């Protein structure tokens, strides 16, 4: 049983390394078209690796659905990690651990005139374009408004 736990720990470390490597390769493939074939090769290697892990652990995984493996190895997805990092950054910005007056100036607090049931802390300005709507500080504020546990 102990060897199985050690094997799972090694698999988990390798899995995290492989996913981080794919993120780096993806960013370089976007910047440099001559290295795009490396990303495709490593992506196919990751799919084969995922299928081998699923087979070794007797897990049924649909193609390109790795949520059972993520739960089994106690990993979070890249989207979940991005959301949590955005909320941590916004919390540190508001608490003063990060000193950036230019970011802090872009945050609009919602101050109601009377007691309302509206629980949103931040006011998001109307953005006529997707470029402004997807600005990092606007995405962070939107995540904070949607997360009920933020600032509590």
PDB file of C-alpha atoms in Angstrom, residues 1-56:
ATOM      1  CA  UNK A   1       0.000   0.000   0.000  1.00  0.00           C
ATOM      2  CA  UNK A   2       2.873   2.345   0.808  1.00  0.00           C
ATOM      3  CA  UNK A   3       4.406   1.813  -2.627  1.00  0.00           C
ATOM      4  CA  UNK A   4       1.070   2.671  -4.242  1.00  0.00           C
ATOM      5  CA  UNK A   5       0.942   5.936  -2.283  1.00  0.00           C
ATOM      6  CA  UNK A   6       4.508   6.748  -3.350  1.00  0.00           C
ATOM      7  CA  UNK A   7       3.618   5.927  -6.946  1.00  0.00           C
ATOM      8  CA  UNK A   8       0.578   8.212  -6.795  1.00  0.00           C
ATOM      9  CA  UNK A   9       2.712  11.001  -5.315  1.00  0.00           C
ATOM     10  CA  UNK A  10       5.229  10.631  -8.152  1.00  0.00           C
ATOM     11  CA  UNK A  11       2.426  10.588 -10.710  1.00  0.00           C
ATOM     12  CA  UNK A  12       0.954  13.727  -9.189  1.00  0.00           C
ATOM     13  CA  UNK A  13       4.300  15.559  -9.290  1.00  0.00           C
ATOM     14  CA  UNK A  14       4.881  14.505 -12.879  1.00  0.00           C
ATOM     15  CA  UNK A  15       1.335  15.493 -13.822  1.00  0.00           C
ATOM     16  CA  UNK A  16       1.808  19.006 -12.401  1.00  0.00           C
ATOM     17  CA  UNK A  17       5.178  19.322 -14.149  1.00  0.00           C
ATOM     18  CA  UNK A  18       3.695  18.195 -17.454  1.00  0.00           C
ATOM     19  CA  UNK A  19       0.765  20.612 -17.235  1.00  0.00           C
ATOM     20  CA  UNK A  20       3.069  23.543 -16.396  1.00  0.00           C
ATOM     21  CA  UNK A  21       5.331  22.538 -19.289  1.00  0.00           C
ATOM     22  CA  UNK A  22       2.334  22.533 -21.626  1.00  0.00           C
ATOM     23  CA  UNK A  23       1.338  26.022 -20.493  1.00  0.00           C
ATOM     24  CA  UNK A  24       4.864  27.265 -21.233  1.00  0.00           C
ATOM     25  CA  UNK A  25       4.888  25.531 -24.609  1.00  0.00           C
ATOM     26  CA  UNK A  26       1.470  26.941 -25.423  1.00  0.00           C
ATOM     27  CA  UNK A  27       2.631  30.488 -24.729  1.00  0.00           C
ATOM     28  CA  UNK A  28       5.782  30.024 -26.815  1.00  0.00           C
ATOM     29  CA  UNK A  29       3.789  28.425 -29.631  1.00  0.00           C
ATOM     30  CA  UNK A  30       1.527  31.460 -29.686  1.00  0.00           C
ATOM     31  CA  UNK A  31       4.509  33.788 -29.820  1.00  0.00           C
ATOM     32  CA  UNK A  32       6.691  31.741 -32.154  1.00  0.00           C
ATOM     33  CA  UNK A  33       5.029  29.746 -34.958  1.00  0.00           C
ATOM     34  CA  UNK A  34       8.223  27.776 -35.606  1.00  0.00           C
ATOM     35  CA  UNK A  35       7.813  25.967 -32.262  1.00  0.00           C
ATOM     36  CA  UNK A  36       4.128  25.149 -32.696  1.00  0.00           C
ATOM     37  CA  UNK A  37       4.945  21.544 -33.648  1.00  0.00           C
ATOM     38  CA  UNK A  38       6.550  21.040 -30.207  1.00  0.00           C
ATOM     39  CA  UNK A  39       3.283  22.018 -28.561  1.00  0.00           C
ATOM     40  CA  UNK A  40       1.329  19.563 -30.715  1.00  0.00           C
ATOM     41  CA  UNK A  41       3.767  16.744 -29.905  1.00  0.00           C
ATOM     42  CA  UNK A  42       3.694  17.458 -26.182  1.00  0.00           C
ATOM     43  CA  UNK A  43      -0.099  17.722 -26.228  1.00  0.00           C
ATOM     44  CA  UNK A  44      -0.403  14.274 -27.802  1.00  0.00           C
ATOM     45  CA  UNK A  45       2.100  13.003 -25.225  1.00  0.00           C
ATOM     46  CA  UNK A  46      -0.086  14.458 -22.456  1.00  0.00           C
ATOM     47  CA  UNK A  47      -3.189  12.730 -23.839  1.00  0.00           C
ATOM     48  CA  UNK A  48      -1.344   9.385 -23.944  1.00  0.00           C
ATOM     49  CA  UNK A  49      -0.041   9.997 -20.409  1.00  0.00           C
ATOM     50  CA  UNK A  50      -3.543  10.786 -19.144  1.00  0.00           C
ATOM     51  CA  UNK A  51      -4.919   7.614 -20.691  1.00  0.00           C
ATOM     52  CA  UNK A  52      -2.107   5.547 -19.158  1.00  0.00           C
ATOM     53  CA  UNK A  53      -2.755   7.020 -15.708  1.00  0.00           C
ATOM     54  CA  UNK A  54      -6.473   6.358 -16.077  1.00  0.00           C
ATOM     55  CA  UNK A  55      -5.758   2.778 -17.132  1.00  0.00           C
ATOM     56  CA  UNK A  56      -3.286   2.199 -14.271  1.00  0.00           C
TER      57      UNK A  56
END
